[in-house]
PDB file of C-alpha atoms and ligand atoms in Angstrom:
ATOM      1  CA  UNK A   1     -13.389 -95.312 200.264  1.00 59.00           C
ATOM      2  CA  UNK A   2     -10.346 -93.733 201.886  1.00 66.00           C
ATOM      3  CA  UNK A   3     -11.119 -90.287 203.457  1.00 79.00           C
ATOM      4  CA  UNK A   4      -8.558 -87.683 202.659  1.00 93.00           C
ATOM      5  CA  UNK A   5      -7.935 -85.373 205.641  1.00 98.00           C
ATOM      6  CA  UNK A   6      -6.143 -81.971 204.946  1.00 98.00           C
ATOM      7  CA  UNK A   7      -4.683 -79.856 207.750  1.00 98.00           C
ATOM      8  CA  UNK A   8      -3.421 -76.304 207.192  1.00 98.00           C
ATOM      9  CA  UNK A   9      -0.098 -75.339 208.592  1.00 98.00           C
ATOM     10  CA  UNK A  10       2.307 -72.460 208.117  1.00 98.00           C
ATOM     11  CA  UNK A  11       5.140 -72.884 205.673  1.00 98.00           C
ATOM     12  CA  UNK A  12       7.385 -70.987 207.961  1.00 98.00           C
ATOM     13  CA  UNK A  13       7.202 -69.219 211.286  1.00 98.00           C
ATOM     14  CA  UNK A  14       9.977 -67.492 213.360  1.00 96.00           C
ATOM     15  CA  UNK A  15      11.802 -69.792 215.736  1.00 96.00           C
ATOM     16  CA  UNK A  16       9.894 -68.369 218.781  1.00 96.00           C
ATOM     17  CA  UNK A  17       6.643 -69.919 217.364  1.00 97.00           C
ATOM     18  CA  UNK A  18       8.113 -73.114 215.966  1.00 98.00           C
ATOM     19  CA  UNK A  19       6.847 -76.025 217.976  1.00 98.00           C
ATOM     20  CA  UNK A  20       3.798 -74.065 219.252  1.00 98.00           C
ATOM     21  CA  UNK A  21       1.626 -73.342 216.229  1.00 98.00           C
ATOM     22  CA  UNK A  22      -1.746 -74.842 216.964  1.00 98.00           C
ATOM     23  CA  UNK A  23      -1.942 -77.116 214.034  1.00 98.00           C
ATOM     24  CA  UNK A  24       0.451 -79.347 216.003  1.00 98.00           C
ATOM     25  CA  UNK A  25      -2.543 -80.278 218.205  1.00 99.00           C
ATOM     26  CA  UNK A  26      -4.442 -81.628 215.100  1.00 99.00           C
ATOM     27  CA  UNK A  27      -1.438 -83.472 213.850  1.00 99.00           C
ATOM     28  CA  UNK A  28      -0.940 -85.071 217.212  1.00 99.00           C
ATOM     29  CA  UNK A  29      -4.549 -86.032 217.479  1.00 98.00           C
ATOM     30  CA  UNK A  30      -4.492 -87.573 214.108  1.00 98.00           C
ATOM     31  CA  UNK A  31      -1.319 -89.566 214.925  1.00 98.00           C
ATOM     32  CA  UNK A  32      -2.949 -90.931 218.137  1.00 98.00           C
ATOM     33  CA  UNK A  33      -6.061 -91.869 216.185  1.00 98.00           C
ATOM     34  CA  UNK A  34      -4.002 -93.515 213.409  1.00 98.00           C
ATOM     35  CA  UNK A  35      -5.537 -91.352 210.728  1.00 97.00           C
ATOM     36  CA  UNK A  36      -3.502 -90.357 207.666  1.00 97.00           C
ATOM     37  CA  UNK A  37      -3.532 -86.753 206.484  1.00 98.00           C
ATOM     38  CA  UNK A  38      -2.061 -84.353 204.063  1.00 98.00           C
ATOM     39  CA  UNK A  39      -0.648 -81.047 205.223  1.00 98.00           C
ATOM     40  CA  UNK A  40      -1.734 -77.888 203.382  1.00 97.00           C
ATOM     41  CA  UNK A  41       1.054 -75.446 203.793  1.00 98.00           C
ATOM     42  CA  UNK A  42       0.186 -71.748 203.670  1.00 98.00           C
ATOM     43  CA  UNK A  43       1.772 -68.373 203.808  1.00 97.00           C
ATOM     44  CA  UNK A  44       0.635 -64.772 204.477  1.00 96.00           C
ATOM     45  CA  UNK A  45      -0.828 -64.545 200.913  1.00 96.00           C
ATOM     46  CA  UNK A  46      -3.238 -67.374 201.772  1.00 97.00           C
ATOM     47  CA  UNK A  47      -4.204 -65.918 205.148  1.00 97.00           C
ATOM     48  CA  UNK A  48      -6.004 -63.070 203.445  1.00 97.00           C
ATOM     49  CA  UNK A  49      -7.259 -64.884 200.371  1.00 98.00           C
ATOM     50  CA  UNK A  50     -10.913 -65.266 199.833  1.00 98.00           C
ATOM     51  CA  UNK A  51     -10.471 -69.073 199.282  1.00 97.00           C
ATOM     52  CA  UNK A  52      -8.713 -69.613 202.529  1.00 98.00           C
ATOM     53  CA  UNK A  53     -11.117 -67.302 204.479  1.00 98.00           C
ATOM     54  CA  UNK A  54     -13.954 -69.630 203.392  1.00 97.00           C
ATOM     55  CA  UNK A  55     -12.122 -72.401 205.106  1.00 97.00           C
ATOM     56  CA  UNK A  56     -10.782 -70.537 208.189  1.00 98.00           C
ATOM     57  CA  UNK A  57     -12.716 -67.258 208.610  1.00 98.00           C
ATOM     58  CA  UNK A  58      -9.993 -65.641 210.606  1.00 98.00           C
ATOM     59  CA  UNK A  59      -7.190 -66.515 208.227  1.00 98.00           C
ATOM     60  CA  UNK A  60      -5.494 -68.597 210.974  1.00 98.00           C
ATOM     61  CA  UNK A  61      -3.992 -72.032 211.277  1.00 98.00           C
ATOM     62  CA  UNK A  62      -5.296 -74.684 211.546  1.00 98.00           C
ATOM     63  CA  UNK A  63      -8.078 -75.481 209.291  1.00 98.00           C
ATOM     64  CA  UNK A  64      -9.326 -79.030 208.731  1.00 98.00           C
ATOM     65  CA  UNK A  65     -11.053 -80.594 205.625  1.00 98.00           C
ATOM     66  CA  UNK A  66     -12.444 -84.016 205.419  1.00 97.00           C
ATOM     67  CA  UNK A  67     -14.973 -85.362 202.882  1.00 94.00           C
ATOM     68  CA  UNK A  68     -16.557 -81.849 202.390  1.00 93.00           C
ATOM     69  CA  UNK A  69     -16.525 -81.096 206.028  1.00 97.00           C
ATOM     70  CA  UNK A  70     -14.566 -77.946 206.912  1.00 98.00           C
ATOM     71  CA  UNK A  71     -13.608 -77.126 210.485  1.00 98.00           C
ATOM     72  CA  UNK A  72     -11.484 -74.551 212.183  1.00 98.00           C
ATOM     73  CA  UNK A  73     -10.564 -73.936 215.853  1.00 98.00           C
ATOM     74  CA  UNK A  74      -7.968 -76.414 217.062  1.00 98.00           C
ATOM     75  CA  UNK A  75     -10.020 -77.570 220.024  1.00 98.00           C
ATOM     76  CA  UNK A  76     -13.070 -78.235 217.934  1.00 98.00           C
ATOM     77  CA  UNK A  77     -11.060 -80.108 215.476  1.00 98.00           C
ATOM     78  CA  UNK A  78      -9.272 -82.266 218.192  1.00 98.00           C
ATOM     79  CA  UNK A  79     -12.804 -82.906 219.664  1.00 98.00           C
ATOM     80  CA  UNK A  80     -14.117 -84.072 216.239  1.00 98.00           C
ATOM     81  CA  UNK A  81     -11.202 -86.482 215.853  1.00 98.00           C
ATOM     82  CA  UNK A  82     -11.470 -87.674 219.571  1.00 98.00           C
ATOM     83  CA  UNK A  83     -15.114 -88.429 219.242  1.00 97.00           C
ATOM     84  CA  UNK A  84     -14.291 -91.078 216.704  1.00 95.00           C
ATOM     85  CA  UNK A  85     -11.192 -92.446 218.388  1.00 97.00           C
ATOM     86  CA  UNK A  86     -11.017 -94.606 221.559  1.00 96.00           C
ATOM     87  CA  UNK A  87      -7.435 -93.671 221.628  1.00 97.00           C
ATOM     88  CA  UNK A  88      -8.382 -90.145 222.552  1.00 98.00           C
ATOM     89  CA  UNK A  89     -11.619 -90.479 224.315  1.00 97.00           C
ATOM     90  CA  UNK A  90     -12.971 -93.182 226.508  1.00 96.00           C
ATOM     91  CA  UNK A  91     -16.323 -94.836 225.452  1.00 95.00           C
ATOM     92  CA  UNK A  92     -17.912 -94.748 229.028  1.00 96.00           C
ATOM     93  CA  UNK A  93     -20.280 -91.715 228.997  1.00 96.00           C
ATOM     94  CA  UNK A  94     -19.315 -90.148 232.202  1.00 96.00           C
ATOM     95  CA  UNK A  95     -15.540 -90.401 231.359  1.00 96.00           C
ATOM     96  CA  UNK A  96     -16.357 -88.848 227.856  1.00 96.00           C
ATOM     97  CA  UNK A  97     -18.119 -85.930 229.640  1.00 97.00           C
ATOM     98  CA  UNK A  98     -15.166 -85.414 231.934  1.00 97.00           C
ATOM     99  CA  UNK A  99     -12.642 -85.584 229.146  1.00 98.00           C
ATOM    100  CA  UNK A 100     -14.633 -82.712 227.304  1.00 98.00           C
ATOM    101  CA  UNK A 101     -14.697 -80.873 230.519  1.00 98.00           C
ATOM    102  CA  UNK A 102     -10.952 -80.921 230.765  1.00 98.00           C
ATOM    103  CA  UNK A 103     -10.493 -80.133 227.149  1.00 98.00           C
ATOM    104  CA  UNK A 104     -12.528 -76.941 227.724  1.00 98.00           C
ATOM    105  CA  UNK A 105     -10.545 -76.224 230.932  1.00 98.00           C
ATOM    106  CA  UNK A 106      -7.231 -76.501 229.088  1.00 98.00           C
ATOM    107  CA  UNK A 107      -8.500 -73.906 226.385  1.00 98.00           C
ATOM    108  CA  UNK A 108     -10.749 -71.728 228.466  1.00 98.00           C
ATOM    109  CA  UNK A 109      -9.357 -71.686 231.983  1.00 98.00           C
ATOM    110  CA  UNK A 110      -5.641 -72.393 231.547  1.00 98.00           C
ATOM    111  CA  UNK A 111      -4.583 -71.155 228.253  1.00 98.00           C
ATOM    112  CA  UNK A 112      -5.929 -67.569 228.493  1.00 98.00           C
ATOM    113  CA  UNK A 113      -3.559 -66.694 231.278  1.00 98.00           C
ATOM    114  CA  UNK A 114      -0.633 -68.560 229.740  1.00 98.00           C
ATOM    115  CA  UNK A 115      -1.287 -66.859 226.427  1.00 98.00           C
ATOM    116  CA  UNK A 116      -1.384 -63.434 227.978  1.00 98.00           C
ATOM    117  CA  UNK A 117       2.111 -63.953 229.499  1.00 98.00           C
ATOM    118  CA  UNK A 118       3.465 -65.337 226.309  1.00 98.00           C
ATOM    119  CA  UNK A 119       2.291 -62.352 224.340  1.00 97.00           C
ATOM    120  CA  UNK A 120       3.910 -59.986 226.856  1.00 97.00           C
ATOM    121  CA  UNK A 121       7.298 -61.774 226.786  1.00 97.00           C
ATOM    122  CA  UNK A 122       7.487 -62.822 223.197  1.00 95.00           C
ATOM    123  CA  UNK A 123       5.937 -59.818 221.438  1.00 94.00           C
ATOM    124  CA  UNK A 124       6.109 -56.713 223.711  1.00 97.00           C
ATOM    125  CA  UNK A 125       8.963 -57.523 226.199  1.00 93.00           C
ATOM    126  CA  UNK A 126      10.743 -53.985 225.634  1.00 90.00           C
ATOM    127  CA  UNK A 127       7.540 -52.078 226.124  1.00 96.00           C
ATOM    128  CA  UNK A 128       6.782 -50.111 229.327  1.00 97.00           C
ATOM    129  CA  UNK A 129       3.234 -51.305 229.727  1.00 97.00           C
ATOM    130  CA  UNK A 130       4.501 -54.979 229.450  1.00 97.00           C
ATOM    131  CA  UNK A 131       6.996 -54.498 232.250  1.00 96.00           C
ATOM    132  CA  UNK A 132       4.266 -53.057 234.512  1.00 97.00           C
ATOM    133  CA  UNK A 133       1.793 -55.866 233.484  1.00 97.00           C
ATOM    134  CA  UNK A 134       4.253 -58.776 233.651  1.00 98.00           C
ATOM    135  CA  UNK A 135       4.245 -59.515 237.499  1.00 98.00           C
ATOM    136  CA  UNK A 136       0.436 -59.729 237.614  1.00 98.00           C
ATOM    137  CA  UNK A 137       0.422 -61.913 234.490  1.00 98.00           C
ATOM    138  CA  UNK A 138       3.025 -64.275 236.173  1.00 98.00           C
ATOM    139  CA  UNK A 139       0.939 -64.457 239.321  1.00 98.00           C
ATOM    140  CA  UNK A 140      -2.172 -65.317 237.268  1.00 98.00           C
ATOM    141  CA  UNK A 141      -0.302 -68.214 235.547  1.00 98.00           C
ATOM    142  CA  UNK A 142       1.121 -69.438 238.874  1.00 98.00           C
ATOM    143  CA  UNK A 143      -2.398 -69.559 240.283  1.00 98.00           C
ATOM    144  CA  UNK A 144      -3.693 -71.753 237.458  1.00 98.00           C
ATOM    145  CA  UNK A 145      -0.560 -73.933 237.469  1.00 98.00           C
ATOM    146  CA  UNK A 146      -0.892 -74.543 241.168  1.00 98.00           C
ATOM    147  CA  UNK A 147      -4.468 -75.539 240.875  1.00 98.00           C
ATOM    148  CA  UNK A 148      -3.695 -77.953 237.971  1.00 98.00           C
ATOM    149  CA  UNK A 149      -0.776 -79.338 239.893  1.00 98.00           C
ATOM    150  CA  UNK A 150      -3.034 -80.023 242.961  1.00 97.00           C
ATOM    151  CA  UNK A 151      -5.411 -81.905 240.750  1.00 96.00           C
ATOM    152  CA  UNK A 152      -2.679 -83.837 239.043  1.00 94.00           C
ATOM    153  CA  UNK A 153      -1.025 -84.945 242.298  1.00 88.00           C
ATOM    154  CA  UNK A 154      -1.101 -88.756 242.326  1.00 89.00           C
ATOM    155  CA  UNK A 155      -2.423 -88.868 238.832  1.00 95.00           C
ATOM    156  CA  UNK A 156      -0.648 -89.506 235.613  1.00 96.00           C
ATOM    157  CA  UNK A 157      -3.378 -88.025 233.443  1.00 98.00           C
ATOM    158  CA  UNK A 158      -6.288 -85.654 233.793  1.00 97.00           C
ATOM    159  CA  UNK A 159      -8.890 -88.283 233.337  1.00 91.00           C
ATOM    160  CA  UNK A 160      -7.956 -91.045 235.837  1.00 75.00           C
ATOM    161  CA  UNK A 161      -5.576 -93.624 234.511  1.00 88.00           C
ATOM    162  CA  UNK A 162      -5.371 -92.836 230.740  1.00 96.00           C
ATOM    163  CA  UNK A 163      -4.182 -90.372 228.141  1.00 98.00           C
ATOM    164  CA  UNK A 164      -7.059 -88.491 226.418  1.00 98.00           C
ATOM    165  CA  UNK A 165      -7.596 -85.587 224.098  1.00 98.00           C
ATOM    166  CA  UNK A 166      -7.794 -83.402 227.251  1.00 98.00           C
ATOM    167  CA  UNK A 167      -4.019 -84.231 228.092  1.00 98.00           C
ATOM    168  CA  UNK A 168      -3.135 -83.492 224.456  1.00 98.00           C
ATOM    169  CA  UNK A 169      -4.582 -80.126 224.722  1.00 99.00           C
ATOM    170  CA  UNK A 170      -3.263 -79.368 228.230  1.00 98.00           C
ATOM    171  CA  UNK A 171       0.235 -80.428 227.148  1.00 98.00           C
ATOM    172  CA  UNK A 172       0.230 -77.959 224.171  1.00 98.00           C
ATOM    173  CA  UNK A 173      -1.032 -75.300 226.430  1.00 98.00           C
ATOM    174  CA  UNK A 174       1.833 -75.931 229.036  1.00 98.00           C
ATOM    175  CA  UNK A 175       4.341 -75.845 226.223  1.00 98.00           C
ATOM    176  CA  UNK A 176       3.492 -72.158 225.543  1.00 98.00           C
ATOM    177  CA  UNK A 177       5.455 -71.412 228.703  1.00 98.00           C
ATOM    178  CA  UNK A 178       8.652 -73.105 227.470  1.00 98.00           C
ATOM    179  CA  UNK A 179      10.488 -69.671 227.458  1.00 97.00           C
ATOM    180  CA  UNK A 180      10.018 -69.599 231.366  1.00 98.00           C
ATOM    181  CA  UNK A 181      10.748 -71.912 234.211  1.00 98.00           C
ATOM    182  CA  UNK A 182       7.181 -71.850 235.457  1.00 98.00           C
ATOM    183  CA  UNK A 183       6.232 -75.362 234.532  1.00 98.00           C
ATOM    184  CA  UNK A 184       9.769 -76.741 235.280  1.00 97.00           C
ATOM    185  CA  UNK A 185       9.431 -75.359 238.847  1.00 97.00           C
ATOM    186  CA  UNK A 186       6.337 -77.560 239.348  1.00 97.00           C
ATOM    187  CA  UNK A 187       7.588 -81.153 239.486  1.00 97.00           C
ATOM    188  CA  UNK A 188       4.218 -82.707 239.153  1.00 97.00           C
ATOM    189  CA  UNK A 189       3.443 -80.618 236.087  1.00 98.00           C
ATOM    190  CA  UNK A 190       6.844 -80.989 234.518  1.00 98.00           C
ATOM    191  CA  UNK A 191       6.668 -84.847 234.833  1.00 97.00           C
ATOM    192  CA  UNK A 192       3.176 -84.749 233.305  1.00 98.00           C
ATOM    193  CA  UNK A 193       4.312 -82.592 230.408  1.00 98.00           C
ATOM    194  CA  UNK A 194       7.216 -84.875 229.762  1.00 98.00           C
ATOM    195  CA  UNK A 195       5.063 -87.974 230.091  1.00 98.00           C
ATOM    196  CA  UNK A 196       2.701 -86.765 227.365  1.00 98.00           C
ATOM    197  CA  UNK A 197       5.384 -85.394 225.067  1.00 98.00           C
ATOM    198  CA  UNK A 198       7.246 -88.815 225.200  1.00 98.00           C
ATOM    199  CA  UNK A 199       4.387 -90.385 223.331  1.00 98.00           C
ATOM    200  CA  UNK A 200       5.470 -91.670 219.902  1.00 98.00           C
ATOM    201  CA  UNK A 201       2.456 -89.898 218.395  1.00 98.00           C
ATOM    202  CA  UNK A 202       3.621 -86.496 219.638  1.00 98.00           C
ATOM    203  CA  UNK A 203       7.144 -87.030 218.508  1.00 98.00           C
ATOM    204  CA  UNK A 204       5.964 -87.802 215.023  1.00 98.00           C
ATOM    205  CA  UNK A 205       3.586 -84.903 214.982  1.00 98.00           C
ATOM    206  CA  UNK A 206       6.357 -82.482 216.212  1.00 98.00           C
ATOM    207  CA  UNK A 207       8.758 -83.708 213.611  1.00 98.00           C
ATOM    208  CA  UNK A 208       6.251 -83.275 210.872  1.00 98.00           C
ATOM    209  CA  UNK A 209       5.329 -79.806 212.176  1.00 98.00           C
ATOM    210  CA  UNK A 210       8.977 -78.759 212.229  1.00 98.00           C
ATOM    211  CA  UNK A 211      10.028 -80.144 208.853  1.00 98.00           C
ATOM    212  CA  UNK A 212       8.609 -77.385 206.577  1.00 98.00           C
ATOM    213  CA  UNK A 213      10.346 -74.625 208.704  1.00 97.00           C
ATOM    214  CA  UNK A 214      13.749 -75.936 207.832  1.00 95.00           C
ATOM    215  CA  UNK A 215      12.759 -76.322 204.110  1.00 95.00           C
ATOM    216  CA  UNK A 216      11.173 -72.945 203.655  1.00 95.00           C
ATOM    217  CA  UNK A 217      13.307 -70.892 205.971  1.00 94.00           C
ATOM    218  CA  UNK A 218      13.903 -67.296 204.420  1.00 92.00           C
ATOM    219  CA  UNK A 219      17.551 -66.642 203.551  1.00 90.00           C
ATOM    220  CA  UNK A 220      19.536 -65.862 206.705  1.00 87.00           C
ATOM    221  CA  UNK A 221      16.833 -67.161 209.138  1.00 84.00           C
TER     222      UNK A 221
HETATM  223  N1  GSH B 301      -8.360 -70.399 218.855  1.00 94.60           N
HETATM  224  C1  GSH B 301      -7.703 -70.687 217.622  1.00 94.60           C
HETATM  225  C2  GSH B 301      -6.314 -69.937 217.565  1.00 94.60           C
HETATM  226  C3  GSH B 301      -5.618 -70.073 216.256  1.00 94.60           C
HETATM  227  C4  GSH B 301      -4.415 -69.319 216.270  1.00 94.60           C
HETATM  228  O1  GSH B 301      -4.139 -68.369 217.039  1.00 94.60           O
HETATM  229  N2  GSH B 301      -3.549 -69.600 215.218  1.00 94.60           N
HETATM  230  C5  GSH B 301      -2.358 -68.840 215.062  1.00 94.60           C
HETATM  231  C6  GSH B 301      -1.152 -69.766 215.056  1.00 94.60           C
HETATM  232  S1  GSH B 301      -0.936 -70.660 216.501  1.00 94.60           S
HETATM  233  C7  GSH B 301      -2.412 -68.053 213.750  1.00 94.60           C
HETATM  234  O2  GSH B 301      -2.841 -68.535 212.816  1.00 94.60           O
HETATM  235  N3  GSH B 301      -2.010 -66.755 213.950  1.00 94.60           N
HETATM  236  C8  GSH B 301      -1.964 -65.895 212.717  1.00 94.60           C
HETATM  237  C9  GSH B 301      -3.110 -64.932 212.802  1.00 94.60           C
HETATM  238  O3  GSH B 301      -3.793 -64.838 213.794  1.00 94.60           O
HETATM  239  O4  GSH B 301      -3.189 -64.149 211.826  1.00 94.60           O
HETATM  240  C10 GSH B 301      -7.336 -72.205 217.576  1.00 94.60           C
HETATM  241  O5  GSH B 301      -7.120 -72.795 218.599  1.00 94.60           O
HETATM  242  O6  GSH B 301      -7.325 -72.744 216.428  1.00 94.60           O
END
């Protein structure tokens, strides 16, 4: 029997968030794994509804439904998909463990510093506290990027010679800095980001992620 996978996504978000909403990670993983899915487009009214909160307790995107299984958290969903797909996770046990380690590193060690800077720049840029906090936030990001760049030196991917779910997550984390030159200034990381984004599965996922925004754009947006 065919399993119907459903992924929640926002019907529309402002341009500053387009291309970054975290359901893109899930779309990308499903494309890499060759699994068909349906998008479930939601808006602010769904985020607070009792029904959606049973699927995503925080009213966020993404949520994932498959054969009665309901998941949330983009990292957990990508891991669930990767565990069943050689395209995203090697079968050798040590390589699997290292892949999971880098998935956590992307979300737990690299993303927090990047997200902090993005929030300052994208949501609070005019505020006095943000101006004071920004230099330290930039330094924190640079420190993480430098360590990542050192690791990547001579490697095409985080896990030796192949693309994995860890690269998928790390790329989506690096993309959050697209409003800055911080990644572009580090040739190893910029090449890595471009290498991962050039994958047909990413291009398809991004196109499908962007399509509703054009269709449901509010008048004048
Ligand atoms: N840790 C969660 C974060 C999810 C998240 O922040 N989603 C954003 C979109 S990228 C969202 O739904 N924001 C609306 C809200 O928090 O109300 C994950 O990775 O799935």
